[in-house]
Coordinates of C-alpha atoms in Angstrom, one line a residue:
M1 CA 28.0 -10.2 0.4
F2 CA 26.0 -8.4 -1.7
A3 CA 26.9 -9.2 -4.9
R4 CA 25.5 -12.8 -4.1
Y5 CA 22.4 -11.5 -3.3
I6 CA 22.4 -9.1 -6.1
S7 CA 23.3 -12.0 -8.6
F8 CA 21.1 -14.4 -6.9
L9 CA 17.5 -12.0 -7.5
L10 CA 19.4 -11.5 -11.5
F11 CA 18.5 -15.2 -11.3
I12 CA 14.9 -15.1 -10.0
F13 CA 14.5 -12.5 -12.4
L14 CA 15.5 -13.4 -15.5
I15 CA 13.5 -17.5 -14.9
A16 CA 11.0 -15.9 -13.9
K17 CA 11.1 -13.1 -17.0
G18 CA 12.1 -16.2 -19.9
G19 CA 8.1 -17.7 -18.6
V20 CA 6.2 -14.3 -19.0
T21 CA 7.8 -13.9 -22.6
A22 CA 6.9 -17.6 -23.7
A23 CA 3.3 -16.6 -23.1
T24 CA 1.5 -15.3 -26.7
S25 CA 2.3 -11.6 -27.0
E26 CA -1.9 -11.0 -26.5
S27 CA -1.5 -12.8 -23.2
T28 CA 1.8 -10.7 -22.3
T29 CA -0.7 -7.6 -22.8
S30 CA -3.8 -8.6 -21.2
T31 CA -1.4 -9.8 -17.6
A32 CA 0.7 -6.1 -18.2
E33 CA -2.7 -4.2 -18.4
D34 CA -4.1 -6.2 -15.4
T35 CA -1.2 -5.3 -12.7
P36 CA -2.2 -2.8 -10.6
S37 CA -1.3 0.4 -10.2
R38 CA -1.3 0.2 -6.0
I39 CA 0.0 -2.5 -4.1
N40 CA -1.2 -1.9 0.2
T41 CA 0.3 -5.4 1.8
L42 CA 0.5 -5.4 6.2
Y43 CA 2.8 -8.4 7.5
L44 CA 3.9 -10.5 10.2
G45 CA 7.1 -12.3 10.7
Y46 CA 10.3 -13.3 12.1
D47 CA 13.5 -11.3 12.3
L48 CA 17.3 -12.4 13.0
C49 CA 18.9 -9.6 13.6
T50 CA 23.0 -11.0 13.9
L51 CA 25.6 -7.7 15.3
R52 CA 29.1 -7.8 13.8
P53 CA 31.6 -6.2 16.7
K54 CA 34.6 -5.6 14.7
D55 CA 37.2 -7.6 16.5
A56 CA 34.9 -9.8 18.4
A57 CA 32.7 -12.6 17.8
T58 CA 29.7 -12.1 16.4
F59 CA 25.8 -12.9 18.3
S60 CA 21.9 -13.2 17.1
L61 CA 18.6 -11.6 18.6
N62 CA 15.3 -13.1 17.3
G63 CA 12.2 -11.0 17.8
F64 CA 9.1 -10.5 15.4
V65 CA 9.0 -7.7 12.7
A66 CA 5.5 -6.1 11.9
G67 CA 4.7 -3.9 8.9
Y68 CA 2.7 -2.6 6.1
S69 CA 4.0 -1.4 2.6
V70 CA 3.0 0.2 -0.6
D71 CA 3.9 -0.3 -4.0
F72 CA 3.0 2.3 -6.9
R73 CA 3.8 1.5 -10.6
I74 CA 5.4 3.6 -12.0
T75 CA 5.3 2.3 -15.9
T76 CA 2.8 2.0 -17.8
H77 CA 4.4 -0.9 -19.7
H78 CA 5.9 -2.5 -17.2
P79 CA 5.3 -3.7 -13.9
L80 CA 8.1 -1.9 -12.0
Y81 CA 7.2 -0.6 -8.6
L82 CA 8.3 2.3 -6.2
G83 CA 7.2 1.8 -2.4
T84 CA 7.8 2.8 0.8
G85 CA 6.3 1.6 4.3
L86 CA 6.5 1.5 7.9
Y87 CA 7.6 -1.4 9.9
V88 CA 8.8 -2.1 13.9
R89 CA 11.0 -4.7 14.0
F90 CA 11.8 -5.9 18.3
T91 CA 14.7 -8.5 19.2
T92 CA 15.6 -9.7 23.0
R93 CA 18.8 -12.0 23.1
D94 CA 19.2 -13.5 26.7
K95 CA 22.6 -15.2 27.1
T96 CA 23.2 -17.1 31.5
F97 CA 27.1 -16.3 32.8
H98 CA 28.4 -18.5 35.6
D99 CA 31.1 -16.9 37.8
T100 CA 33.4 -20.2 38.2
N101 CA 35.7 -18.3 40.5
T102 CA 33.3 -18.9 43.9
Y103 CA 32.7 -22.5 45.5
D104 CA 29.3 -21.4 44.7
A105 CA 28.0 -20.8 40.9
I106 CA 26.8 -17.4 40.3
K107 CA 25.1 -16.3 37.6
A108 CA 24.8 -13.3 35.5
K109 CA 21.4 -13.3 33.5
V110 CA 22.1 -10.6 30.7
S111 CA 18.9 -10.0 28.8
T112 CA 19.2 -7.6 25.7
H113 CA 16.8 -5.6 23.5
F114 CA 15.8 -3.2 21.1
L115 CA 12.4 -1.6 19.5
N116 CA 13.3 -0.1 16.2
F117 CA 11.8 1.3 13.4
N118 CA 11.8 1.4 9.9
V119 CA 10.9 3.4 5.9
P120 CA 12.0 1.2 3.3
I121 CA 12.4 2.8 0.6
N122 CA 11.8 -0.2 -2.5
L123 CA 12.1 -1.0 -6.3
S124 CA 10.6 -4.2 -7.1
Y125 CA 9.5 -6.0 -10.3
R126 CA 7.1 -7.4 -10.0
L127 CA 6.7 -11.2 -12.4
P128 CA 2.9 -12.6 -13.3
L129 CA 3.9 -16.3 -13.9
S130 CA -0.6 -17.2 -14.0
E131 CA -3.7 -15.6 -12.6
T132 CA -3.4 -16.0 -9.0
F133 CA 0.7 -16.7 -8.6
N134 CA 4.1 -13.7 -9.1
I135 CA 7.1 -13.8 -7.6
T136 CA 9.0 -9.9 -7.1
P137 CA 12.3 -9.4 -6.7
Q138 CA 13.2 -6.2 -4.6
L139 CA 16.0 -3.9 -3.9
G140 CA 15.1 -1.3 -1.3
L141 CA 17.3 1.0 1.3
D142 CA 16.3 1.8 4.8
F143 CA 16.1 4.0 7.0
R144 CA 15.7 2.7 10.8
V145 CA 15.6 4.9 14.2
Q146 CA 16.1 3.0 17.3
A147 CA 12.6 3.9 19.6
I148 CA 14.5 1.8 22.9
G149 CA 17.8 -0.1 23.7
K150 CA 18.3 -1.9 26.0
R151 CA 21.1 -4.1 28.6
T152 CA 19.5 -5.5 32.3
T153 CA 21.8 -7.8 34.2
T154 CA 20.4 -9.7 36.9
I155 CA 22.7 -12.1 39.1
S156 CA 21.4 -14.5 41.4
Y157 CA 23.4 -16.6 44.0
P158 CA 23.0 -20.2 45.0
S159 CA 21.3 -19.9 48.7
G160 CA 23.4 -19.5 51.6
A161 CA 26.5 -18.7 49.6
H162 CA 28.8 -15.9 50.8
I163 CA 27.6 -12.7 48.0
P164 CA 31.2 -11.0 47.6
S165 CA 30.2 -7.8 46.0
A166 CA 27.9 -5.4 44.4
S167 CA 28.9 -7.2 40.3
V168 CA 30.4 -10.6 39.6
S169 CA 33.4 -11.3 37.2
G170 CA 33.0 -8.1 35.6
F171 CA 28.9 -7.7 35.2
T172 CA 26.9 -5.1 37.7
P173 CA 23.1 -5.1 38.0
G174 CA 20.7 -3.8 37.0
S175 CA 19.6 -1.7 33.0
V176 CA 21.8 0.5 30.9
N177 CA 20.3 2.4 28.2
L178 CA 22.3 1.8 25.3
F179 CA 22.0 4.5 23.7
S180 CA 23.2 7.2 26.6
R181 CA 26.1 8.7 27.0
H182 CA 26.5 9.3 29.7
V183 CA 26.8 6.1 31.2
L184 CA 28.5 4.9 28.5
G185 CA 30.5 7.4 26.8
E186 CA 31.7 6.0 23.7
Q187 CA 30.0 2.6 23.7
A188 CA 26.7 4.6 23.3
L189 CA 25.6 3.7 20.0
R190 CA 23.4 5.3 17.7
R191 CA 19.7 5.9 17.5
F192 CA 19.5 6.4 13.8
Q193 CA 21.1 3.6 11.2
A194 CA 20.9 4.0 7.1
G195 CA 21.5 -0.2 4.6
W196 CA 20.2 -1.4 2.2
H197 CA 17.9 -4.9 1.6
A198 CA 17.1 -7.6 -0.8
A199 CA 14.3 -9.4 -0.7
L200 CA 12.2 -12.1 -3.2
K201 CA 8.0 -12.3 -2.0
L202 CA 6.1 -15.0 -3.8
Q203 CA 2.1 -14.7 -3.9
Y204 CA -0.4 -17.0 -4.3
D205 CA -3.9 -14.2 -4.7
Q206 CA -3.6 -12.7 -1.2
F207 CA -0.9 -13.8 0.6
V208 CA 2.7 -13.7 -0.4
L209 CA 5.7 -14.7 1.7
G210 CA 8.4 -12.6 1.7
I211 CA 12.5 -12.6 2.7
S212 CA 15.0 -10.4 3.0
Y213 CA 18.0 -9.8 3.7
G214 CA 20.5 -7.1 4.3
T215 CA 23.0 -4.7 6.4
D216 CA 23.9 -1.2 7.0
F217 CA 26.5 0.9 6.2
A218 CA 25.2 3.4 8.8
K219 CA 26.4 1.5 12.0
L220 CA 24.6 1.6 15.4
R221 CA 28.4 2.4 16.3
N222 CA 31.8 2.3 14.2
E223 CA 33.1 -0.4 14.8
L224 CA 29.2 -2.8 15.6
G225 CA 27.6 -3.5 12.1
S226 CA 24.4 -5.8 12.2
S227 CA 22.6 -7.4 9.4
N228 CA 18.8 -8.9 9.4
L229 CA 17.7 -11.8 8.5
L230 CA 13.5 -10.8 7.6
V231 CA 10.3 -13.7 6.7
N232 CA 7.3 -12.7 6.7
L233 CA 4.1 -13.3 5.4
G234 CA 1.2 -11.0 4.3
Y235 CA -1.9 -10.0 3.3
V236 CA -2.5 -8.2 -0.1
F237 CA -5.3 -5.7 -0.6

């Protein structure tokens, strides 16, 4: 999977680089001189987080991402940038389970949500295709701290139904802190993760569309990994 995304970014880079090289030497020099030494971006977008248990089916959480990034040009003659920033992600998932062992259908609604803060370290190459349009392939590392991880179970019974016990088919009503070792023991999740991402940014004037995909190598739990697809719209200043 990692090699596939690296190959895709290299393919985009070569196409764009060919377009830039085709310009005259004078135009290329002028464009390089006009490339900013610092790029600030504010962005907001969609977050698809997929959890990947080792011995079970994957499942996804949906949410949003909002953040700020800053990139500094690190070479004189090439638009190569080193960047960082801070962004927050919130994802959630609701799923309803039915207990068919009872005459009256009993429902257990399980809501899971995460709130985390992320610090990326990015290496990117800004390729201007015109005065107002450029594309930027990017590779980077992500360092994440989970602020909130919570699972809430709500059990509902039909009117007049007999309530057999406090739990239904393995579901116990109430909220659980997913990082609590006191409650979950070895099943508790880790608050710190680290991973990688590959991204592509399309900028027109001061607006930028970003698409990013990445996975974790420091996981939520040894047998529980995750991947993230982010699509965002930003403003460059």
